[in-house]
Amino acid sequence: MVWNSFSDFLAMGGYGLYVWGSVGATALLMMLEPIIIARRNSALTTQLQRQFRAERNQHTQRRSPA
Amino acid sequence: MNNRLLNWFKFASPQSFFPLAGKMIPGFWALAVIFGVAGLYLGFFVAPTDAQQGEGYRIIFLHVPAAWMSMFIYLVMAFWAAIGLIYKTRLSGMMASALAPTGAMFTFLALWTGAFWGKPMWGAWWVWDARLTSELILFFLYIGFIALQAAIDDPRRADKAGAILALVGVVNIPIIYFSVKWWNTLHQGASVSLTKAPSMAQTMLLAMLLCALAFWMYSVAVALMRVRGIILERERNSEWVKQQVTMAAAGR
Amino acid sequence: MKARQQRIALIVGGLAVLGIAAALVLNAFQSNLVFFFSPTQVASGEAPKDRVFRIGGMVKEGSLTREADGVTMRFVVTDTAREMTVNYKGILPDLFKEGKGVVAQGKLGAGDVFVASEVLAKHDENYMPPEAAKALDDAGSRAVNEKASHSLKQ
């Protein structure tokens, strides 16, 4: 362990702004990206499910009177 | 030989790759987390202070992996684009499209962390030296690729146009990599390369390599997630997607 | 109609991005690929005469002095063959040290003194703990000089 205290760790020898500015941006983007993709994928799946269900209902409706 | 070729082509079809990718994603996430935790722990708690740059050098554990991935992803993207162009395999173009946003993100992060490193050490957020300029051009290449594909409605034509742009842009990769050798740059030379012993203390080097592995595994996981979305979108009119999606609905 | 307009906008946007990229490439290839000139290159007339340019090299040991006004710094940049005196009014970056790399942007002034408007520190690609650096230093100034000139070349 190279740090004597937590505030030492935060200060990064006076480079805190630069080190944490880099870490923060990297962490933010690398967490956001998978979340955005997962959301978009599940939204697409739901949309397709709805579409297919509607199509099937149309089919059965068309068929049933005959 | 014939059999192996057949196997390869089997997984090259979106229909069989979709579930395969789904199975691989958790594994790559696990690897990314393991390597990431180990690399960050070594880098931020074990690696010693640097003689020149004090604690500020620790940005290297994010900057170098991001910069490596920005170039590597571009090469992989161009590879898939070329395969798609030559063999007209549908999945290749989808892979290229799935990689571009992640490559653009890592290019942005390389530039961002570089700025946050350059300011305290060099005395400037940004300079127009060959390394920085060529990396910025890489960012524009990714953005151009994404915009071009978004502008064309027909996926096959979009793949083709994107592939040509991606392949032309490959020239930029050796320019980025060798810029610090070919020209006088403010950016320092490579600390780690295939042709010479690394000029870094061992713990620092190990931490950096672990972080690079973590970024690599992350990229694979994220690209696989994205390619699954692209497959669903492009094959939405096919029977297997209908089955797949209805099955997923029943499972829920 | 709307989809078509969107497509046109995207194509225009894409072209604009490519245009900017091309402009950057041309600009970079034209003048900025040589980020700095060494004192030897300046002496042989390779550097532009009336334009702002950058010189790079090592800060000569023991050459850093502060002028009487208290804000102007004066130091000598060397590439081990030629030397050049630099005047600079401002704050030097953290890594600015005698015996280390430096890049200064400015113009040649009277008496071949380089008047800098910006000073950047150029560090090498070596990362090691302070103890290791000290051990290397103690191993003799010859090795250090060799390493320094090596890192300058890169």
Tab-separated table of C-alpha atoms in Angstrom:
chain	number	residue	atom	x	y	z
A	1	MET	CA	0.000	0.000	0.000
A	2	VAL	CA	1.449	3.316	-1.036
A	3	TRP	CA	-0.981	5.643	0.792
A	4	ASN	CA	-0.802	6.770	4.412
A	5	SER	CA	-4.377	8.006	4.582
A	6	PHE	CA	-7.546	8.285	2.529
A	7	SER	CA	-7.017	12.021	2.011
A	8	ASP	CA	-3.534	11.253	0.668
A	9	PHE	CA	-5.174	8.902	-1.773
A	10	LEU	CA	-7.662	11.555	-2.867
A	11	ALA	CA	-4.969	14.218	-3.218
A	12	MET	CA	-2.801	12.021	-5.507
A	13	GLY	CA	0.246	14.056	-4.586
A	14	GLY	CA	-1.396	17.261	-5.814
A	15	TYR	CA	-2.585	15.733	-9.097
A	16	GLY	CA	-6.028	14.809	-7.726
A	17	LEU	CA	-7.988	16.899	-10.232
A	18	TYR	CA	-6.193	15.359	-13.192
A	19	VAL	CA	-6.141	11.754	-11.980
A	20	TRP	CA	-9.758	11.743	-10.808
A	21	GLY	CA	-10.871	13.718	-13.850
A	22	SER	CA	-9.490	10.896	-15.996
A	23	VAL	CA	-10.832	8.107	-13.789
A	24	GLY	CA	-14.255	9.756	-13.571
A	25	ALA	CA	-14.714	10.194	-17.313
A	26	THR	CA	-13.511	6.650	-18.019
A	27	ALA	CA	-15.734	5.086	-15.349
A	28	LEU	CA	-18.760	7.118	-16.460
A	29	LEU	CA	-18.503	6.204	-20.139
A	30	MET	CA	-17.634	2.567	-19.525
A	31	MET	CA	-20.667	2.182	-17.259
A	32	LEU	CA	-23.046	4.139	-19.482
A	33	GLU	CA	-22.229	2.287	-22.701
A	34	PRO	CA	-23.379	-1.208	-21.641
A	35	ILE	CA	-26.439	0.242	-19.872
A	36	ILE	CA	-27.490	2.125	-23.007
A	37	ILE	CA	-27.006	-0.956	-25.202
A	38	ALA	CA	-28.895	-3.234	-22.804
A	39	ARG	CA	-31.802	-0.781	-22.667
A	40	ARG	CA	-31.908	-0.380	-26.420
A	41	ASN	CA	-31.794	-4.152	-26.943
A	42	SER	CA	-34.621	-4.826	-24.516
A	43	ALA	CA	-36.695	-1.977	-26.001
A	44	LEU	CA	-36.177	-3.505	-29.442
A	45	THR	CA	-37.194	-6.951	-28.169
A	46	THR	CA	-40.383	-5.573	-26.606
A	47	GLN	CA	-41.199	-3.689	-29.782
A	48	LEU	CA	-40.729	-6.827	-31.884
A	49	GLN	CA	-42.807	-8.881	-29.456
A	50	ARG	CA	-45.648	-6.386	-29.712
A	51	GLN	CA	-45.384	-6.338	-33.498
A	52	PHE	CA	-45.421	-10.131	-33.812
A	53	ARG	CA	-48.336	-10.416	-31.415
A	54	ALA	CA	-50.300	-7.880	-33.440
A	55	GLU	CA	-49.520	-9.751	-36.639
A	56	ARG	CA	-50.652	-13.037	-35.128
A	57	ASN	CA	-53.870	-11.479	-33.868
A	58	GLN	CA	-54.559	-10.096	-37.319
A	59	HIS	CA	-54.100	-13.543	-38.780
A	60	THR	CA	-56.459	-15.212	-36.326
A	61	GLN	CA	-59.055	-12.456	-36.723
A	62	ARG	CA	-58.960	-12.786	-40.458
A	63	ARG	CA	-59.226	-16.516	-40.215
A	64	SER	CA	-61.934	-16.810	-37.566
A	65	PRO	CA	-64.994	-15.507	-39.501
A	66	ALA	CA	-64.327	-17.928	-42.346
B	1	MET	CA	-10.961	-29.196	-43.916
B	2	ASN	CA	-14.307	-29.100	-45.605
B	3	ASN	CA	-15.970	-29.910	-42.335
B	4	ARG	CA	-14.139	-27.144	-40.475
B	5	LEU	CA	-15.034	-24.656	-43.136
B	6	LEU	CA	-18.662	-25.656	-42.797
B	7	ASN	CA	-18.523	-25.142	-39.042
B	8	TRP	CA	-17.049	-21.736	-39.484
B	9	PHE	CA	-19.744	-20.731	-41.896
B	10	LYS	CA	-22.368	-22.086	-39.567
B	11	PHE	CA	-21.390	-19.586	-36.895
B	12	ALA	CA	-20.959	-16.912	-39.524
B	13	SER	CA	-24.729	-16.877	-39.999
B	14	PRO	CA	-26.536	-14.325	-37.808
B	15	GLN	CA	-29.062	-16.967	-36.786
B	16	SER	CA	-26.548	-19.243	-35.066
B	17	PHE	CA	-24.276	-16.437	-33.902
B	18	PHE	CA	-27.069	-14.692	-31.999
B	19	PRO	CA	-27.455	-17.336	-29.242
B	20	LEU	CA	-23.698	-18.053	-29.248
B	21	ALA	CA	-22.935	-14.377	-28.580
B	22	GLY	CA	-25.540	-14.379	-25.829
B	23	LYS	CA	-23.764	-17.265	-24.145
B	24	MET	CA	-20.319	-15.648	-24.431
B	25	ILE	CA	-21.233	-12.219	-23.034
B	26	PRO	CA	-21.308	-13.091	-19.274
B	27	GLY	CA	-17.890	-14.772	-19.552
B	28	PHE	CA	-16.303	-11.705	-21.112
B	29	TRP	CA	-17.920	-9.473	-18.475
B	30	ALA	CA	-16.492	-11.670	-15.720
B	31	LEU	CA	-13.009	-11.512	-17.258
B	32	ALA	CA	-13.276	-7.732	-17.700
B	33	VAL	CA	-14.217	-7.252	-14.040
B	34	ILE	CA	-11.499	-9.602	-12.747
B	35	PHE	CA	-8.734	-8.014	-14.826
B	36	GLY	CA	-10.059	-4.522	-14.104
B	37	VAL	CA	-10.158	-4.956	-10.324
B	38	ALA	CA	-6.682	-6.528	-10.309
B	39	GLY	CA	-5.218	-3.865	-12.605
B	40	LEU	CA	-6.727	-0.904	-10.757
B	41	TYR	CA	-5.732	-2.354	-7.383
B	42	LEU	CA	-2.133	-2.823	-8.529
B	43	GLY	CA	-2.084	0.529	-10.289
B	44	PHE	CA	-3.634	2.658	-7.570
B	45	PHE	CA	-2.575	0.876	-4.370
B	46	VAL	CA	0.595	-1.105	-5.046
B	47	ALA	CA	2.532	0.536	-7.886
B	48	PRO	CA	5.181	2.962	-6.592
B	49	THR	CA	5.296	6.702	-7.165
B	50	ASP	CA	7.065	7.728	-10.368
B	51	ALA	CA	10.383	9.504	-10.014
B	52	GLN	CA	9.541	12.187	-12.602
B	53	GLN	CA	5.799	12.610	-12.433
B	54	GLY	CA	4.876	11.727	-8.857
B	55	GLU	CA	1.345	10.350	-8.502
B	56	GLY	CA	0.163	12.073	-11.677
B	57	TYR	CA	1.567	9.284	-13.824
B	58	ARG	CA	-1.204	6.943	-12.606
B	59	ILE	CA	-3.355	8.270	-15.452
B	60	ILE	CA	-1.257	5.907	-17.587
B	61	PHE	CA	-3.284	2.929	-16.297
B	62	LEU	CA	-6.315	4.272	-18.166
B	63	HIS	CA	-4.728	6.337	-20.915
B	64	VAL	CA	-2.528	3.688	-22.527
B	65	PRO	CA	-5.166	0.894	-22.484
B	66	ALA	CA	-7.743	3.298	-23.966
B	67	ALA	CA	-5.297	4.417	-26.670
B	68	TRP	CA	-4.332	0.823	-27.490
B	69	MET	CA	-7.973	-0.219	-27.758
B	70	SER	CA	-8.808	2.800	-29.920
B	71	MET	CA	-6.280	1.591	-32.509
B	72	PHE	CA	-6.872	-2.140	-32.067
B	73	ILE	CA	-10.662	-1.878	-32.383
B	74	TYR	CA	-10.209	0.112	-35.573
B	75	LEU	CA	-8.058	-2.663	-37.042
B	76	VAL	CA	-10.602	-5.329	-36.055
B	77	MET	CA	-13.428	-3.192	-37.447
B	78	ALA	CA	-11.572	-2.723	-40.734
B	79	PHE	CA	-10.856	-6.478	-40.821
B	80	TRP	CA	-14.561	-7.342	-40.522
B	81	ALA	CA	-15.456	-4.632	-43.026
B	82	ALA	CA	-12.990	-6.108	-45.510
B	83	ILE	CA	-14.302	-9.659	-44.964
B	84	GLY	CA	-17.818	-8.399	-45.539
B	85	LEU	CA	-16.752	-6.594	-48.691
B	86	ILE	CA	-14.956	-9.623	-50.116
B	87	TYR	CA	-17.098	-12.586	-49.025
B	88	LYS	CA	-20.441	-10.747	-48.735
B	89	THR	CA	-21.085	-12.399	-45.365
B	90	ARG	CA	-23.891	-10.597	-43.569
B	91	LEU	CA	-22.476	-10.960	-40.074
B	92	SER	CA	-19.155	-9.244	-40.902
B	93	GLY	CA	-20.757	-5.912	-41.657
B	94	MET	CA	-22.787	-6.136	-38.465
B	95	MET	CA	-19.603	-6.804	-36.463
B	96	ALA	CA	-17.941	-3.731	-37.972
B	97	SER	CA	-20.956	-1.582	-37.109
B	98	ALA	CA	-21.053	-2.990	-33.591
B	99	LEU	CA	-17.392	-2.136	-32.945
B	100	ALA	CA	-17.383	1.472	-34.177
B	101	PRO	CA	-19.102	3.209	-31.227
B	102	THR	CA	-16.877	1.436	-28.693
B	103	GLY	CA	-13.798	2.380	-30.714
B	104	ALA	CA	-14.970	5.983	-30.837
B	105	MET	CA	-15.521	5.958	-27.078
B	106	PHE	CA	-12.005	4.671	-26.379
B	107	THR	CA	-10.533	7.224	-28.783
B	108	PHE	CA	-12.390	9.954	-26.927
B	109	LEU	CA	-11.144	8.584	-23.589
B	110	ALA	CA	-7.561	8.428	-24.862
B	111	LEU	CA	-7.810	12.094	-25.883
B	112	TRP	CA	-9.559	13.102	-22.664
B	113	THR	CA	-7.182	11.318	-20.279
B	114	GLY	CA	-4.298	12.559	-22.431
B	115	ALA	CA	-5.472	16.149	-21.962
B	116	PHE	CA	-5.768	15.614	-18.208
B	117	TRP	CA	-2.259	14.215	-18.220
B	118	GLY	CA	-0.704	16.771	-20.543
B	119	LYS	CA	-1.928	19.784	-18.601
B	120	PRO	CA	0.022	19.133	-15.388
B	121	MET	CA	3.052	17.436	-16.970
B	122	TRP	CA	3.685	19.253	-20.235
B	123	GLY	CA	1.870	22.453	-19.347
B	124	ALA	CA	-0.836	22.227	-22.038
B	125	TRP	CA	-4.203	20.447	-22.415
B	126	TRP	CA	-3.634	20.081	-26.115
B	127	VAL	CA	-0.838	20.557	-28.651
B	128	TRP	CA	-0.953	19.953	-32.379
B	129	ASP	CA	1.818	17.398	-32.464
B	130	ALA	CA	1.731	14.405	-34.797
B	131	ARG	CA	0.611	11.877	-32.149
B	132	LEU	CA	-2.263	13.948	-30.824
B	133	THR	CA	-3.411	15.136	-34.245
B	134	SER	CA	-3.453	11.638	-35.754
B	135	GLU	CA	-5.416	10.314	-32.751
B	136	LEU	CA	-7.948	13.122	-33.246
B	137	ILE	CA	-8.235	12.098	-36.899
B	138	LEU	CA	-8.966	8.541	-35.709
B	139	PHE	CA	-11.860	9.946	-33.692
B	140	PHE	CA	-13.222	11.693	-36.785
B	141	LEU	CA	-12.837	8.480	-38.792
B	142	TYR	CA	-14.988	6.594	-36.282
B	143	ILE	CA	-17.583	9.385	-36.248
B	144	GLY	CA	-17.515	9.538	-40.053
B	145	PHE	CA	-18.015	5.753	-40.266
B	146	ILE	CA	-20.986	5.863	-37.888
B	147	ALA	CA	-22.567	8.883	-39.613
B	148	LEU	CA	-22.097	7.404	-43.083
B	149	GLN	CA	-23.755	4.124	-42.085
B	150	ALA	CA	-26.604	5.988	-40.397
B	151	ALA	CA	-27.165	8.046	-43.538
B	152	ILE	CA	-27.784	5.039	-45.797
B	153	ASP	CA	-31.036	3.136	-45.308
B	154	ASP	CA	-30.195	-0.055	-47.177
B	155	PRO	CA	-27.983	-2.045	-44.749
B	156	ARG	CA	-25.993	-3.707	-47.526
B	157	ARG	CA	-25.109	-0.421	-49.163
B	158	ALA	CA	-24.395	1.104	-45.755
B	159	ASP	CA	-22.007	-1.769	-44.990
B	160	LYS	CA	-20.264	-1.330	-48.311
B	161	ALA	CA	-19.805	2.435	-47.981
B	162	GLY	CA	-18.679	2.071	-44.370
B	163	ALA	CA	-16.226	-0.654	-45.327
B	164	ILE	CA	-14.571	1.527	-47.931
B	165	LEU	CA	-14.222	4.410	-45.471
B	166	ALA	CA	-12.891	2.062	-42.776
B	167	LEU	CA	-10.314	0.558	-45.135
B	168	VAL	CA	-9.091	3.932	-46.385
B	169	GLY	CA	-8.731	5.056	-42.774
B	170	VAL	CA	-6.472	2.130	-41.869
B	171	VAL	CA	-3.530	4.198	-43.149
B	172	ASN	CA	-3.941	6.348	-40.080
B	173	ILE	CA	-3.174	3.546	-37.614
B	174	PRO	CA	0.559	3.134	-38.389
B	175	ILE	CA	0.776	6.923	-38.552
B	176	ILE	CA	-0.528	7.155	-34.970
B	177	TYR	CA	1.673	4.347	-33.753
B	178	PHE	CA	4.937	5.459	-35.323
B	179	SER	CA	4.361	9.235	-35.139
B	180	VAL	CA	6.542	9.504	-32.036
B	181	LYS	CA	9.382	7.832	-33.939
B	182	TRP	CA	9.016	9.477	-37.323
B	183	TRP	CA	8.677	13.080	-36.187
B	184	ASN	CA	9.676	15.341	-33.339
B	185	THR	CA	6.694	15.202	-31.031
B	186	LEU	CA	5.980	16.496	-27.558
B	187	HIS	CA	4.470	13.105	-26.807
B	188	GLN	CA	7.084	10.710	-25.482
B	189	GLY	CA	8.019	7.452	-27.183
B	190	ALA	CA	6.461	4.070	-26.436
B	191	SER	CA	7.257	2.593	-23.021
B	192	VAL	CA	6.123	-0.835	-24.122
B	193	SER	CA	6.720	-2.245	-27.585
B	194	LEU	CA	7.471	-5.560	-29.223
B	195	THR	CA	10.982	-4.555	-30.248
B	196	LYS	CA	12.533	-3.494	-26.959
B	197	ALA	CA	12.409	-4.191	-23.246
B	198	PRO	CA	9.727	-2.118	-21.500
B	199	SER	CA	11.010	1.029	-19.794
B	200	MET	CA	8.698	0.763	-16.815
B	201	ALA	CA	9.015	-0.648	-13.311
B	202	GLN	CA	7.526	-4.144	-13.179
B	203	THR	CA	4.491	-3.448	-10.977
B	204	MET	CA	3.553	-0.444	-13.118
B	205	LEU	CA	3.858	-2.525	-16.275
B	206	LEU	CA	1.808	-5.398	-14.847
B	207	ALA	CA	-0.943	-3.026	-13.695
B	208	MET	CA	-1.080	-1.392	-17.126
B	209	LEU	CA	-1.237	-4.724	-18.970
B	210	LEU	CA	-4.020	-5.970	-16.664
B	211	CYS	CA	-6.024	-2.804	-17.319
B	212	ALA	CA	-5.450	-3.229	-21.051
B	213	LEU	CA	-6.758	-6.816	-20.825
B	214	ALA	CA	-9.787	-5.574	-18.895
B	215	PHE	CA	-10.523	-2.970	-21.602
B	216	TRP	CA	-10.121	-5.656	-24.253
B	217	MET	CA	-12.572	-8.039	-22.575
B	218	TYR	CA	-14.951	-5.129	-21.993
B	219	SER	CA	-14.809	-4.263	-25.697
B	220	VAL	CA	-15.640	-7.835	-26.717
B	221	ALA	CA	-18.552	-8.009	-24.269
B	222	VAL	CA	-19.994	-4.673	-25.346
B	223	ALA	CA	-19.516	-5.365	-29.065
B	224	LEU	CA	-21.288	-8.733	-28.691
B	225	MET	CA	-24.178	-7.040	-26.890
B	226	ARG	CA	-24.446	-4.453	-29.629
B	227	VAL	CA	-24.178	-6.971	-32.461
B	228	ARG	CA	-27.117	-8.912	-30.997
B	229	GLY	CA	-29.213	-5.777	-31.217
B	230	ILE	CA	-28.104	-5.177	-34.797
B	231	ILE	CA	-28.913	-8.783	-35.750
B	232	LEU	CA	-32.440	-8.508	-34.327
B	233	GLU	CA	-32.983	-5.207	-36.083
B	234	ARG	CA	-31.769	-6.337	-39.492
B	235	GLU	CA	-33.306	-9.819	-39.441
B	236	ARG	CA	-36.595	-8.722	-37.920
B	237	ASN	CA	-38.564	-10.110	-40.862
B	238	SER	CA	-37.088	-13.585	-40.621
B	239	GLU	CA	-38.855	-16.553	-39.087
B	240	TRP	CA	-36.104	-17.351	-36.571
B	241	VAL	CA	-36.209	-13.871	-35.030
B	242	LYS	CA	-39.956	-14.283	-34.642
B	243	GLN	CA	-39.396	-17.581	-32.825
B	244	GLN	CA	-36.528	-16.221	-30.760
B	245	VAL	CA	-38.462	-13.182	-29.599
B	246	THR	CA	-41.678	-15.048	-28.841
B	247	MET	CA	-39.660	-17.614	-26.919
B	248	ALA	CA	-38.037	-14.829	-24.903
B	249	ALA	CA	-41.491	-13.421	-24.170
B	250	ALA	CA	-42.751	-16.793	-22.988
B	251	GLY	CA	-39.665	-17.197	-20.801
B	252	ARG	CA	-40.456	-13.962	-19.014
C	1	MET	CA	-40.117	13.586	-47.296
C	2	LYS	CA	-38.958	13.808	-43.717
C	3	ALA	CA	-36.833	10.676	-43.897
C	4	ARG	CA	-35.189	12.011	-47.020
C	5	GLN	CA	-34.395	15.327	-45.402
C	6	GLN	CA	-32.933	13.484	-42.452
C	7	ARG	CA	-30.776	11.452	-44.768
C	8	ILE	CA	-29.567	14.545	-46.570
C	9	ALA	CA	-28.739	16.191	-43.243
C	10	LEU	CA	-26.780	13.123	-42.174
C	11	ILE	CA	-24.857	13.018	-45.430
C	12	VAL	CA	-24.054	16.718	-45.171
C	13	GLY	CA	-22.977	16.173	-41.561
C	14	GLY	CA	-20.819	13.225	-42.554
C	15	LEU	CA	-19.200	15.188	-45.334
C	16	ALA	CA	-18.551	18.073	-42.964
C	17	VAL	CA	-16.853	15.723	-40.501
C	18	LEU	CA	-14.743	14.214	-43.280
C	19	GLY	CA	-13.903	17.709	-44.521
C	20	ILE	CA	-12.746	18.780	-41.087
C	21	ALA	CA	-10.686	15.608	-40.798
C	22	ALA	CA	-9.090	16.184	-44.202
C	23	ALA	CA	-8.332	19.803	-43.318
C	24	LEU	CA	-6.694	18.661	-40.092
C	25	VAL	CA	-4.618	16.087	-41.948
C	26	LEU	CA	-3.428	18.597	-44.520
C	27	ASN	CA	-2.698	21.166	-41.858
C	28	ALA	CA	-0.764	18.628	-39.820
C	29	PHE	CA	1.240	17.372	-42.769
C	30	GLN	CA	2.043	20.866	-43.941
C	31	SER	CA	3.630	22.424	-40.934
C	32	ASN	CA	2.937	20.727	-37.667
C	33	LEU	CA	4.512	17.349	-38.179
C	34	VAL	CA	7.789	18.882	-37.169
C	35	PHE	CA	6.621	19.852	-33.744
C	36	PHE	CA	9.917	21.478	-32.781
C	37	PHE	CA	13.361	22.319	-34.156
C	38	SER	CA	16.607	21.550	-32.357
C	39	PRO	CA	19.131	24.356	-31.711
C	40	THR	CA	21.327	22.798	-34.437
C	41	GLN	CA	18.476	23.018	-36.936
C	42	VAL	CA	17.861	26.639	-35.947
C	43	ALA	CA	21.570	27.428	-36.379
C	44	SER	CA	21.584	25.911	-39.864
C	45	GLY	CA	18.594	28.009	-40.852
C	46	GLU	CA	15.973	25.232	-41.050
C	47	ALA	CA	13.586	26.996	-38.704
C	48	PRO	CA	11.235	29.700	-40.043
C	49	LYS	CA	12.657	33.209	-39.671
C	50	ASP	CA	9.724	35.527	-39.033
C	51	ARG	CA	7.124	33.061	-37.914
C	52	VAL	CA	6.396	31.606	-34.510
C	53	PHE	CA	8.020	28.200	-34.157
C	54	ARG	CA	9.090	25.811	-31.414
C	55	ILE	CA	12.519	24.778	-30.301
C	56	GLY	CA	13.191	21.643	-28.325
C	57	GLY	CA	16.094	20.170	-26.425
C	58	MET	CA	17.442	19.795	-22.933
C	59	VAL	CA	17.580	22.534	-20.338
C	60	LYS	CA	21.320	22.972	-19.730
C	61	GLU	CA	22.366	22.182	-16.163
C	62	GLY	CA	22.845	25.315	-14.062
C	63	SER	CA	21.564	27.657	-16.772
C	64	LEU	CA	18.188	28.642	-15.256
C	65	THR	CA	18.211	32.198	-13.889
C	66	ARG	CA	15.552	34.742	-13.021
C	67	GLU	CA	15.917	38.240	-14.427
C	68	ALA	CA	15.925	41.312	-12.197
C	69	ASP	CA	12.198	41.932	-12.863
C	70	GLY	CA	11.369	38.735	-10.995
C	71	VAL	CA	9.065	37.196	-13.640
C	72	THR	CA	11.291	36.667	-16.682
C	73	MET	CA	13.143	33.363	-16.692
C	74	ARG	CA	16.240	32.753	-18.740
C	75	PHE	CA	17.626	29.329	-19.545
C	76	VAL	CA	19.736	27.617	-22.167
C	77	VAL	CA	18.355	24.871	-24.433
C	78	THR	CA	20.938	22.450	-25.752
C	79	ASP	CA	20.936	19.437	-28.066
C	80	THR	CA	24.510	18.635	-26.927
C	81	ALA	CA	25.878	20.121	-30.192
C	82	ARG	CA	24.427	23.643	-30.221
C	83	GLU	CA	22.871	25.859	-27.592
C	84	MET	CA	20.275	28.588	-27.558
C	85	THR	CA	19.277	31.029	-24.848
C	86	VAL	CA	15.547	31.302	-24.129
C	87	ASN	CA	13.704	34.124	-22.386
C	88	TYR	CA	10.297	33.369	-20.951
C	89	LYS	CA	7.879	35.416	-18.902
C	90	GLY	CA	5.446	33.139	-17.104
C	91	ILE	CA	4.975	30.026	-15.041
C	92	LEU	CA	7.061	26.978	-15.904
C	93	PRO	CA	5.341	23.546	-15.917
C	94	ASP	CA	5.883	21.099	-13.035
C	95	LEU	CA	8.220	18.864	-14.965
C	96	PHE	CA	10.471	21.713	-16.102
C	97	LYS	CA	13.885	20.835	-14.722
C	98	GLU	CA	17.500	21.425	-15.588
C	99	GLY	CA	18.813	18.416	-17.462
C	100	LYS	CA	15.311	17.477	-18.710
C	101	GLY	CA	13.559	17.909	-22.031
C	102	VAL	CA	11.752	21.117	-22.935
C	103	VAL	CA	9.839	22.552	-25.891
C	104	ALA	CA	9.421	26.337	-26.133
C	105	GLN	CA	7.213	28.209	-28.569
C	106	GLY	CA	8.130	31.725	-29.682
C	107	LYS	CA	10.287	33.782	-32.015
C	108	LEU	CA	13.918	34.634	-32.414
C	109	GLY	CA	14.592	38.017	-30.807
C	110	ALA	CA	17.534	40.374	-30.754
C	111	GLY	CA	20.958	38.827	-30.244
C	112	ASP	CA	19.703	35.354	-31.185
C	113	VAL	CA	17.787	35.034	-27.949
C	114	PHE	CA	14.644	32.961	-28.332
C	115	VAL	CA	11.695	34.805	-26.819
C	116	ALA	CA	9.190	32.177	-25.737
C	117	SER	CA	5.479	32.721	-25.266
C	118	GLU	CA	4.849	29.181	-24.060
C	119	VAL	CA	7.103	26.597	-22.430
C	120	LEU	CA	6.189	22.907	-22.365
C	121	ALA	CA	8.035	20.149	-20.527
C	122	LYS	CA	8.915	17.055	-22.556
C	123	HIS	CA	9.315	13.982	-20.410
C	124	ASP	CA	10.671	10.610	-21.461
C	125	GLU	CA	8.915	7.250	-21.567
C	126	ASN	CA	10.676	5.835	-18.508
C	127	TYR	CA	8.595	5.131	-15.422
C	128	MET	CA	10.320	4.037	-12.239
C	129	PRO	CA	10.165	4.609	-8.494
C	130	PRO	CA	12.389	7.404	-7.091
C	131	GLU	CA	14.813	4.911	-5.520
C	132	ALA	CA	15.482	3.330	-8.894
C	133	ALA	CA	15.939	6.744	-10.491
C	134	LYS	CA	18.436	7.676	-7.776
C	135	ALA	CA	20.349	4.439	-8.268
C	136	LEU	CA	20.560	5.211	-11.970
C	137	ASP	CA	21.775	8.732	-11.222
C	138	ASP	CA	24.432	7.416	-8.862
C	139	ALA	CA	25.603	4.964	-11.507
C	140	GLY	CA	27.392	7.827	-13.128
C	141	SER	CA	26.657	10.937	-15.094
C	142	ARG	CA	27.890	9.346	-18.297
C	143	ALA	CA	25.117	6.788	-18.369
C	144	VAL	CA	22.597	9.480	-17.499
C	145	ASN	CA	23.806	11.709	-20.291
C	146	GLU	CA	23.560	8.856	-22.738
C	147	LYS	CA	20.044	8.079	-21.632
C	148	ALA	CA	19.077	11.711	-21.833
C	149	SER	CA	20.334	12.152	-25.349
C	150	HIS	CA	18.606	8.904	-26.260
C	151	SER	CA	15.281	10.087	-24.932
C	152	LEU	CA	15.722	13.368	-26.764
C	153	LYS	CA	16.066	11.610	-30.067
C	154	GLN	CA	12.729	9.873	-29.652
